Amino acid sequence: MSPMKNDKETGLTYWRSLEEFARTPEFQKAVQREFPGDDWDRLPPATRRQFLKVMGASLAMAGLTACRWPKEEIVPFAHRPEGRTPGVPEHFATAMELGGVALGMLVTSFDGRPIKAEGNRLHPDSLGALTAIAQADILQLYDPDRSRRLLLREDGQQYVKGWNDFEAAAAEYFAGDGTGVAVLAGASSSPTRAMVRGRFLESHPKAGWYEYEPISRDNERDGTRLVFGTALRVHPKLGAAGIVACFDADPFFDHPSSLRLAREFAAARHPISGAGARLYVAESSYSLTGVRADHRIAVPSSRVPVVLARVAHLLVAEHGLLLPAAAAGYAGAAGHEISEQEIHFAKLLAADLASHHGAGVILVGPRQEPAVHALAAVLNQVLGSTVGYTADPDPDRPSHIEAIGELGAAMSSGSIRTLLILGGNPAYDAPADLRFGELLAEIPVTIHLSLYDDETSRRCTWHLPRAHGLEVWGDGRAWDGTWTMRQPLIAPLYDGRSTIEILALTSGSGSTSGYELVRENLRKSVSASDFEGFWRRALHDGVIEGTAWETVNPRSNPGRLAVAVDGLRAHLGVAQPSADRPEVVLTADSRVWDGRFANNGWLQELPDALTKLTWDNALLVSPATAHELGIGDGEVAAIEAGGATIEVPTCLLPGQARWSMTLALGYGRTEAGQVGNEVGVDAYRLRTTTAPHVVSGVVVRPTGRSYGLATTQDHFAIDTLGFNERDRRVGDLVREASLDVYLANPEVFHEHEDHPPLISLWKDHEYEGEQWGMAIDLNTCIGCNACVVACQAENNIPVVGREQVLNQREMQWIRIDRYFKTEPGLRQDEIEDAEAVFQPVTCVQCENAPCEQVCPVAATQHTNDGLNAMVYNRCVGTRYCSNNCPFKVRRFNFFNYHKHLADTTMMQFNPEVTVRSRGVMEKCTFCVQRIEAVRIPARNDNRPIADGEIVPACAQTCPTQAITFGNLNDPDSQVSRLREEKRSYATLAELNIRPRTHYLGRLSNRADGDGPEGHGALHKEAESHGKEPA
Amino acid sequence: MSTIALNPVSYLDNTGNDPTVRARLVVGDNDFHSVTEKVCGIVEQPRPPKIWWAAFAASSSLTLVLFACIGYLVTTGVGVWGLQIPVGWGYAIVNFVFWVGIGHAGTLISSILFLLRQQWRTSINRFAEAMTIFAVVCAGIFPGIHVGRVWVAYWLFPIPNQMSMWPNFRSPLLWDVFAVGTYATVSLLFWYMGMIPDLASIRDRATTKLRFYIYGVLSLGWRSSNRHWHRFEFAYLLLASLATPLVLSVHSVVSFDFAVSIMPGWHTTIFPPYFVAGAIFSGFAMVVTLIIPTRKFFGLEEIITARHLENMAKIMLATSMMVGFSYSTEYFMAWYSGNVYEAFTFLNRAFGPYAWAYWTMVTCNVLVPQVFWVRRLRNNTLMLWVASILINVGMWFERFVIIVSSLSRDYLPTSWGYYRPTAIDVLTFAGSFGLFLTLFLLFVRFLPMVGMAEVKGVMPQAHLDHPGHRGHGDYHGDIAVREVDV
Amino acid sequence: MNEDKSNDIFIFPKWTWVLRPAVAVGALGGVLYATVVVTFGFSPKATDVGYEPVQPVPYSHALHVGQLGLDCRYCHTGVETTAKALIPPSQTCMNCHKAVRASSEKLIPVFESYSTGMPVEWIRVHDLPDYVYFNHSAHVRRGVGCVSCHGRIDTMEVVSQQKPLSMGWCLDCHRNPERHLRPAEYVFQLDWVPEEDQLVLGRRLRETYNINPPQDCYTCHR
Amino acid sequence: MSDRTPNTGGGESIRLHGYLVAFDKVDELLRGARIVRDAGYTRWDAHSPFVLHRLDAAMGVKKTILPYIVFLGGLTGAAAGILLEWWTNAVNYPFLISGKPLFSLPANIPIAFEITILFAAVSALVGMLALNGLPRLSHPLFANRSFKRATDDTFFISIEAADPLFDRIETRRLLEEISGRAVEEIEELP
């Protein structure tokens, strides 16, 4: 369309102006400038400079004022779209779909390039927060390794094709009634896709439709089917819950609405306003939820049902709970040998559940069999738990494992001639026993739509570049069904197309423009008088109010229940893990999920919450088990299961169930891209249709070879001296007390502080005006890493790679310290279990900052609003400040980490933050750019800055709102009030450094009253600490 | 010759300890002229001995390695070293402190021993001062190249600029810049000034125009006028009395780099004396290491006598005890202060991951020098030489232990680390030895390595009652003594 | 000894006496020279001021602002509200030039840009380093006139850099803003001169608008 | 040049700089020096390969003012150091560092001290050279061959012709008497 026309039409609706702005010549020119064909690395530096603030040479010359930096050009619009001011960021609501659930987000776009994703406050699963993975997805948008063209692979040859070629070919492939045609798609909740799918199956009635997701909650779904006769979706509500019992479940991580659940639980945990929730966890490996638990036992995944069954038994036997007749068998199902510890746990839990009737909830993890879910469902029913149900959006869908199995069968039977794979990467992540990769080769025509030319694409005849989620029109539904809109933030960088577009194309009728399809579908499904207005509103909010599904009140179905009981009985029958037949639990990875994010540097370098491991997956084993298996920390172990053998480095981790080992999926990719190739070990090789989650009876052998695992913290296993010291210090660094002790004696967190009054030798500086400070609540922090990624995206923090991490040169400004509290007196290799705690640490902005006085060039000094300013362009890089930082939160650019960055990747940079070059120190700035962004306009109109107006990236995205930022000189600001709380303390305060960041002590709420071991440690620590002079 | 009678072993041996007899500082049958001959001869010989060439070839190629490493470092980034967070200072700063320490012997000998009227200094002070300067040159390189952005390192100096920024004078690192800078300058002045009369000797013996002009210009037209000597001696005395506090201040300031921080293992008040003692210790060790071969190859045993070596051995023994005392004091304070972090740091030194470095240090610095208690051992040149080398090793490890082991485990256990040097680290360090030796070899080749004028001043012939040794030398060199005329 | 070897004797020529004064003068002069070079030679006053690149379109501020009296904000629309003053889109030029001088070939780049949509590539004159975050609105809204940093643009045929734009220069004003403050209504009036003494006026304005320019590093560097 | 060296007693033709006489032993030199001193000569000098402190008294050399120069140098250094630190950090560009005062003596002593030493040391060397009139590469004495041993093993006394008491005959006699050696005439440089 002509620019003039464009200008007339645009306006009021910025989404529209964006969409068309993307088509306008000047944007095309911009794109040309940024992406001149495939000529990625041969761009003159000047062009980059126009686009972003990359320092490079000019920084080096900053000192020599005699040099004038290279000539810069200003490239104004020829026609500036109305409502757009260059250099002023805009926000657009859109969503990301993972595993068939849409997560709403708000994306910041700067001069037409999306630079940061945050949560959409209006979205039920986000509530303003966003997971680490969803935030990092924006890096994938700019990934230079993404495929840029259609490829046709025939008889060993590879041809570059255009869309028109494919359209021609498709017309032929999808001509008939669909006989011999099969579609393999990922799970999706998109109503539009459902519509297009319908259209496709209409025109190809004989075509087969299969949906596969490696990671799903199908077991839960099937569990409900067992109990209620029909598939339902489970909606636990933690806000009101007094007792939360998790059996191999990690609601804070792998649940689609983990953000909401975490938020609810945090509220319930509040010492004053909270419901005083108590968290029980029985799991085989430490999870985020497990760390937060008040009572946690490590039980092999295949033993978890035993414990649950015992709870059921106790509830019936000792607390007179009445199960439905058909389910009565459950109570009896608990006849298996069970340890003291497990009984103790079961007893406490049963008692609590009984006493909290109507205020408890039992959650079972996706890796547990449907029968176990069924039991939980029954118990929740009779306990009147805080669980809601809605109908499953696609109740007749077979489980993903079944689906892929059926497809496999169909393929080997030779009945499929054309296979269309929409997204996904089955050649890599389908169960190993299907040999999916090999099957693909036998299908005449295989078409793969994918972001990357990946393992599957390489085995298909056609590879079609897929548009990234931020490039496409679309929609989806939240976990609770809320209708969620997706709009493009930028025109497809690599000429990709979306799933619905391809599906529409192959269905052979109707429009193939995503934009049209989404509108058409929406227009059909809603009755809005003024559709345009409605549409605009929907895009603005990102969600459509009141579209959540009706909650249903299901009644259990006796017939099915009997089946469930037998199922459980059978399941309990199988032998338990032991020295000669340990189990390996395959889990979704906290960073690369099922492997689809393997080429994402931010995620690869994101330290796993518990192991602090980056750039690898490892076999998690408890120190004691490892000792008995004769495997050392970091030693490569050979795992034999079924036919397959894989070799993977071990990582010792307490809290790992005996004879149970955990291995994350998603690694060992071969065609992921430069970042993700050959990182870690492919655990899918152990995964079969029969045992997709827990592989029992494996053989584990040490190989004697050791492997350097790149962790951002010291390994759990270190020399005894350091080990004991670490144990001794934890109590004082991360203070913890049990809830009732705290309520009885609020001073408990300070009782053991004993140092001389903190007086300076000089007259203290008076800080007037706004004084920024932070409070971090250790009681609600769940260590989910969202803040780490948020900070990385906001502050242009480089990815440094495995080698550098190995040498402790990681750059993240926030690190989440993880401590284990072991029982005193145990040898390291005797340790089985240990309590874990998290403490987010970033620059605490000391008022008497040790780093400042030692800098010879005053590159770090204090601002009047109390920030510890780090001035990159003044820094000469002596690293003295870092040496003198007691928190070691300063990060140094040992090399120019941006040197080899693709220009696309640089498009993600936040122009409000300087990109640091080699040889300078950097650290957390309290997001000073966000402070300025609020302060300057406020000063312009002579108004004070309201509390909560400035929100640093970490605080913004924290799902539990554990981080609070504000003005300490304002007594009514939230942060001031939090610091008034008795839980508030400053780490290392005895050094008289006066940190601006305070921590709020951690509270435990154990049924048996006594505080966590850590509490004892606190005493122990404090006494010795008592003698310490500041 | 009573002293010779005491030791029939060799006429070279003047290590007698008979209090009634003053040992001679120059042995053998030497007069003023023979001293001149011996010392100038070395400079005047048309071509140096083969051994010199061999050594020079080796050391200069090592120097090239140094420059290669620096080039690589500057173009690539300090990441080529093993540095990381928490250990932000590694080899570079260790080497810096090591070299500065070595750079203390010379000025100490020439100033403090001068003020203390230790005449035996005269034979070795020129040599030691030269070594000092070369050591300081090596030391100066490291802080320069260890910064992340060498090209803006000039911001460390108060130069007016468009940013109207100044350095932060509160930073110990800046104190360091000034201390080491001053020390280098003053040592150079001191060294050069003392050399003027000897340069004049070479000038006056010059047989070629070139040599005459070069040494002529360098000696500034010195004509041994007593009126000049008078001011010269005053200037020398003043420089000595200025250099004495300076030499003590330099390593104190270096120690502030650590003492002023808040790191356990660094933040302690004993550092200044501890560092100074260590510096003298290592300085003398290095002098001995170099002087033993040198006096042998250039036949200077009569001037740099066994007694000189013995005295240095004694000083090393004394300073080794001081250093050892400091080590134990640190442990006492760690325990007595009740500071848990301090306490752990020192436990960690002795038994943590870096224990190997710690015990190497203790062995070399405290145990090895104990052999000097035995007279026969300390007078055994080979033994002395080996010991001095071990002491150098030990002193390098002392700095390594202080810097690396303290940093590697500080307050938060989550940020503990383990520092490993890279090949570049090691090569750079080796290279600095190359530079040091190269400069040193050039010195012995082209400059008078013994202060002839000073040695002559302490020879028997320099005194009224010559010949005869009774109590000679007990009053000369004393500014205060003025002859009363009769 | 040398007399054995030769009966020749080396001496320095008499003129070498100049050495002494030469050394003295050299030492003193050298120090002085270095200082002068560093303070003045390297200063942006010497290096940057007067930078006057040739622009693709010979746009004359002297004509448009000086003679026709266009307001700065007519083109630089962002200056009061955002960090950037904003260079106008070709569209803005065409508002008038559709009619005025519609045939002038000086304007061809603008016409082309307007029709093709391709931008005119202007050369940046006032170019701060990338690590400096300057905000126009923060200054303009507090009574710092355009002229303070850009000079008399309204008299320039070709725009050139008038002020050093160095950190020291910025700090001068942040330390004593009263030298540059003017009533809000005169901010865009380049030829405005105060009736009273600037310092008196400046102090009063500073008082009334409560202007305390921050001097923290973070004010400009992030 | 040897051809141009005057034979003793030689004519008025050459411009005489002064007389030079050699000694072998320290005590001879000292005795000689006292005699010349007592004879009241002022423009004369003694030359020795090494420092002979007792010669100062024997010659009646006045104590040098060098110490005062050095003291002034040191004082300047101290002042310069403190002022530099105070003006740059507390006046010209004050910044808040670790909440500490802009200027406090303890933190600024080390550098002030170093600068003091630097200035003093430099003034010591420069002062010495200046007072000694060095560098002076060319001097009539250098033209004399035997004088070259003044930096080796021989002692000399030289009396300048410019001395008011200088008398070709008398002075020569005096010198021959105290040294028992031939006195050499030193001619002015051309």
PDB file of N, CA and C in Angstrom, chain B residues 412-456:
ATOM      1  N   LEU B 412      30.984 -14.677  51.361  1.00  0.00           N
ATOM      2  CA  LEU B 412      29.853 -15.522  50.982  1.00  0.00           C
ATOM      3  C   LEU B 412      30.358 -16.816  50.341  1.00  0.00           C
ATOM      4  N   PRO B 413      30.105 -17.943  50.973  1.00  0.00           N
ATOM      5  CA  PRO B 413      30.609 -19.212  50.431  1.00  0.00           C
ATOM      6  C   PRO B 413      30.172 -19.448  48.993  1.00  0.00           C
ATOM      7  N   THR B 414      29.045 -18.842  48.615  1.00  0.00           N
ATOM      8  CA  THR B 414      28.561 -19.094  47.249  1.00  0.00           C
ATOM      9  C   THR B 414      29.479 -18.492  46.206  1.00  0.00           C
ATOM     10  N   SER B 415      30.292 -17.523  46.603  1.00  0.00           N
ATOM     11  CA  SER B 415      31.174 -16.903  45.588  1.00  0.00           C
ATOM     12  C   SER B 415      32.620 -17.324  45.793  1.00  0.00           C
ATOM     13  N   TRP B 416      32.817 -18.421  46.483  1.00  0.00           N
ATOM     14  CA  TRP B 416      34.182 -18.928  46.592  1.00  0.00           C
ATOM     15  C   TRP B 416      34.654 -19.447  45.241  1.00  0.00           C
ATOM     16  N   GLY B 417      35.968 -19.451  45.060  1.00  0.00           N
ATOM     17  CA  GLY B 417      36.480 -19.934  43.781  1.00  0.00           C
ATOM     18  C   GLY B 417      37.879 -20.504  43.919  1.00  0.00           C
ATOM     19  N   TYR B 418      38.393 -20.981  42.819  1.00  0.00           N
ATOM     20  CA  TYR B 418      39.767 -21.497  42.816  1.00  0.00           C
ATOM     21  C   TYR B 418      40.470 -20.958  41.578  1.00  0.00           C
ATOM     22  N   TYR B 419      41.581 -20.247  41.813  1.00  0.00           N
ATOM     23  CA  TYR B 419      42.281 -19.575  40.724  1.00  0.00           C
ATOM     24  C   TYR B 419      43.364 -20.468  40.142  1.00  0.00           C
ATOM     25  N   ARG B 420      43.356 -20.590  38.824  1.00  0.00           N
ATOM     26  CA  ARG B 420      44.417 -21.340  38.140  1.00  0.00           C
ATOM     27  C   ARG B 420      45.083 -20.420  37.121  1.00  0.00           C
ATOM     28  N   PRO B 421      46.412 -20.300  37.167  1.00  0.00           N
ATOM     29  CA  PRO B 421      47.077 -19.462  36.170  1.00  0.00           C
ATOM     30  C   PRO B 421      47.037 -20.126  34.798  1.00  0.00           C
ATOM     31  N   THR B 422      47.066 -19.302  33.759  1.00  0.00           N
ATOM     32  CA  THR B 422      47.154 -19.846  32.407  1.00  0.00           C
ATOM     33  C   THR B 422      48.615 -19.835  31.967  1.00  0.00           C
ATOM     34  N   ALA B 423      48.852 -20.413  30.803  1.00  0.00           N
ATOM     35  CA  ALA B 423      50.221 -20.426  30.265  1.00  0.00           C
ATOM     36  C   ALA B 423      50.726 -18.990  30.118  1.00  0.00           C
ATOM     37  N   ILE B 424      49.843 -18.089  29.699  1.00  0.00           N
ATOM     38  CA  ILE B 424      50.248 -16.697  29.503  1.00  0.00           C
ATOM     39  C   ILE B 424      50.729 -16.107  30.827  1.00  0.00           C
ATOM     40  N   ASP B 425      49.992 -16.416  31.905  1.00  0.00           N
ATOM     41  CA  ASP B 425      50.424 -15.945  33.232  1.00  0.00           C
ATOM     42  C   ASP B 425      51.876 -16.326  33.471  1.00  0.00           C
ATOM     43  N   VAL B 426      52.146 -17.617  33.295  1.00  0.00           N
ATOM     44  CA  VAL B 426      53.471 -18.139  33.630  1.00  0.00           C
ATOM     45  C   VAL B 426      54.528 -17.526  32.708  1.00  0.00           C
ATOM     46  N   LEU B 427      54.224 -17.487  31.411  1.00  0.00           N
ATOM     47  CA  LEU B 427      55.202 -16.945  30.460  1.00  0.00           C
ATOM     48  C   LEU B 427      55.504 -15.486  30.768  1.00  0.00           C
ATOM     49  N   THR B 428      54.463 -14.725  31.106  1.00  0.00           N
ATOM     50  CA  THR B 428      54.701 -13.312  31.405  1.00  0.00           C
ATOM     51  C   THR B 428      55.652 -13.185  32.585  1.00  0.00           C
ATOM     52  N   PHE B 429      55.414 -14.009  33.600  1.00  0.00           N
ATOM     53  CA  PHE B 429      56.287 -13.964  34.778  1.00  0.00           C
ATOM     54  C   PHE B 429      57.720 -14.325  34.384  1.00  0.00           C
ATOM     55  N   ALA B 430      57.861 -15.409  33.647  1.00  0.00           N
ATOM     56  CA  ALA B 430      59.204 -15.809  33.199  1.00  0.00           C
ATOM     57  C   ALA B 430      59.824 -14.675  32.390  1.00  0.00           C
ATOM     58  N   GLY B 431      59.022 -14.079  31.515  1.00  0.00           N
ATOM     59  CA  GLY B 431      59.519 -12.983  30.688  1.00  0.00           C
ATOM     60  C   GLY B 431      60.078 -11.851  31.520  1.00  0.00           C
ATOM     61  N   SER B 432      59.413 -11.574  32.651  1.00  0.00           N
ATOM     62  CA  SER B 432      59.899 -10.451  33.464  1.00  0.00           C
ATOM     63  C   SER B 432      61.307 -10.762  33.980  1.00  0.00           C
ATOM     64  N   PHE B 433      61.584 -12.031  34.257  1.00  0.00           N
ATOM     65  CA  PHE B 433      62.951 -12.389  34.649  1.00  0.00           C
ATOM     66  C   PHE B 433      63.903 -12.114  33.495  1.00  0.00           C
ATOM     67  N   GLY B 434      63.440 -12.407  32.279  1.00  0.00           N
ATOM     68  CA  GLY B 434      64.273 -12.127  31.116  1.00  0.00           C
ATOM     69  C   GLY B 434      64.673 -10.669  31.076  1.00  0.00           C
ATOM     70  N   LEU B 435      63.671  -9.795  31.221  1.00  0.00           N
ATOM     71  CA  LEU B 435      63.948  -8.356  31.184  1.00  0.00           C
ATOM     72  C   LEU B 435      64.938  -7.991  32.283  1.00  0.00           C
ATOM     73  N   PHE B 436      64.675  -8.506  33.477  1.00  0.00           N
ATOM     74  CA  PHE B 436      65.525  -8.197  34.630  1.00  0.00           C
ATOM     75  C   PHE B 436      66.976  -8.587  34.340  1.00  0.00           C
ATOM     76  N   LEU B 437      67.172  -9.795  33.896  1.00  0.00           N
ATOM     77  CA  LEU B 437      68.540 -10.273  33.664  1.00  0.00           C
ATOM     78  C   LEU B 437      69.187  -9.526  32.503  1.00  0.00           C
ATOM     79  N   THR B 438      68.408  -9.246  31.464  1.00  0.00           N
ATOM     80  CA  THR B 438      68.979  -8.517  30.336  1.00  0.00           C
ATOM     81  C   THR B 438      69.543  -7.187  30.802  1.00  0.00           C
ATOM     82  N   LEU B 439      68.717  -6.427  31.522  1.00  0.00           N
ATOM     83  CA  LEU B 439      69.191  -5.135  32.027  1.00  0.00           C
ATOM     84  C   LEU B 439      70.438  -5.344  32.886  1.00  0.00           C
ATOM     85  N   PHE B 440      70.378  -6.369  33.713  1.00  0.00           N
ATOM     86  CA  PHE B 440      71.491  -6.618  34.629  1.00  0.00           C
ATOM     87  C   PHE B 440      72.775  -6.919  33.852  1.00  0.00           C
ATOM     88  N   LEU B 441      72.651  -7.746  32.832  1.00  0.00           N
ATOM     89  CA  LEU B 441      73.839  -8.109  32.047  1.00  0.00           C
ATOM     90  C   LEU B 441      74.415  -6.882  31.340  1.00  0.00           C
ATOM     91  N   LEU B 442      73.531  -6.046  30.815  1.00  0.00           N
ATOM     92  CA  LEU B 442      74.014  -4.820  30.172  1.00  0.00           C
ATOM     93  C   LEU B 442      74.754  -3.969  31.198  1.00  0.00           C
ATOM     94  N   PHE B 443      74.234  -3.948  32.411  1.00  0.00           N
ATOM     95  CA  PHE B 443      74.858  -3.151  33.478  1.00  0.00           C
ATOM     96  C   PHE B 443      76.288  -3.630  33.743  1.00  0.00           C
ATOM     97  N   VAL B 444      76.434  -4.927  33.998  1.00  0.00           N
ATOM     98  CA  VAL B 444      77.794  -5.398  34.328  1.00  0.00           C
ATOM     99  C   VAL B 444      78.735  -5.217  33.151  1.00  0.00           C
ATOM    100  N   ARG B 445      78.171  -5.142  31.951  1.00  0.00           N
ATOM    101  CA  ARG B 445      79.046  -4.995  30.777  1.00  0.00           C
ATOM    102  C   ARG B 445      79.496  -3.541  30.609  1.00  0.00           C
ATOM    103  N   PHE B 446      78.621  -2.611  30.851  1.00  0.00           N
ATOM    104  CA  PHE B 446      78.918  -1.235  30.438  1.00  0.00           C
ATOM    105  C   PHE B 446      79.099  -0.256  31.585  1.00  0.00           C
ATOM    106  N   LEU B 447      78.778  -0.656  32.802  1.00  0.00           N
ATOM    107  CA  LEU B 447      78.908   0.306  33.903  1.00  0.00           C
ATOM    108  C   LEU B 447      79.762  -0.290  35.008  1.00  0.00           C
ATOM    109  N   PRO B 448      80.435   0.560  35.776  1.00  0.00           N
ATOM    110  CA  PRO B 448      81.276   0.059  36.870  1.00  0.00           C
ATOM    111  C   PRO B 448      80.415  -0.587  37.942  1.00  0.00           C
ATOM    112  N   MET B 449      80.544  -1.883  38.138  1.00  0.00           N
ATOM    113  CA  MET B 449      79.601  -2.571  39.013  1.00  0.00           C
ATOM    114  C   MET B 449      80.021  -2.506  40.479  1.00  0.00           C
ATOM    115  N   VAL B 450      81.239  -1.949  40.733  1.00  0.00           N
ATOM    116  CA  VAL B 450      81.637  -1.698  42.117  1.00  0.00           C
ATOM    117  C   VAL B 450      81.946  -0.212  42.252  1.00  0.00           C
ATOM    118  N   GLY B 451      81.491   0.382  43.346  1.00  0.00           N
ATOM    119  CA  GLY B 451      81.748   1.797  43.567  1.00  0.00           C
ATOM    120  C   GLY B 451      83.213   2.007  43.923  1.00  0.00           C
ATOM    121  N   MET B 452      84.041   2.217  42.891  1.00  0.00           N
ATOM    122  CA  MET B 452      85.486   2.292  43.129  1.00  0.00           C
ATOM    123  C   MET B 452      85.806   3.375  44.135  1.00  0.00           C
ATOM    124  N   ALA B 453      85.298   4.569  43.896  1.00  0.00           N
ATOM    125  CA  ALA B 453      85.634   5.700  44.759  1.00  0.00           C
ATOM    126  C   ALA B 453      85.313   5.366  46.205  1.00  0.00           C
ATOM    127  N   GLU B 454      84.206   4.659  46.415  1.00  0.00           N
ATOM    128  CA  GLU B 454      83.827   4.351  47.795  1.00  0.00           C
ATOM    129  C   GLU B 454      84.717   3.275  48.372  1.00  0.00           C
ATOM    130  N   VAL B 455      85.015   2.261  47.545  1.00  0.00           N
ATOM    131  CA  VAL B 455      85.885   1.188  48.045  1.00  0.00           C
ATOM    132  C   VAL B 455      87.248   1.762  48.422  1.00  0.00           C
ATOM    133  N   LYS B 456      87.779   2.601  47.548  1.00  0.00           N
ATOM    134  CA  LYS B 456      89.093   3.186  47.838  1.00  0.00           C
ATOM    135  C   LYS B 456      89.042   3.899  49.177  1.00  0.00           C
TER     136      LYS B 456
END
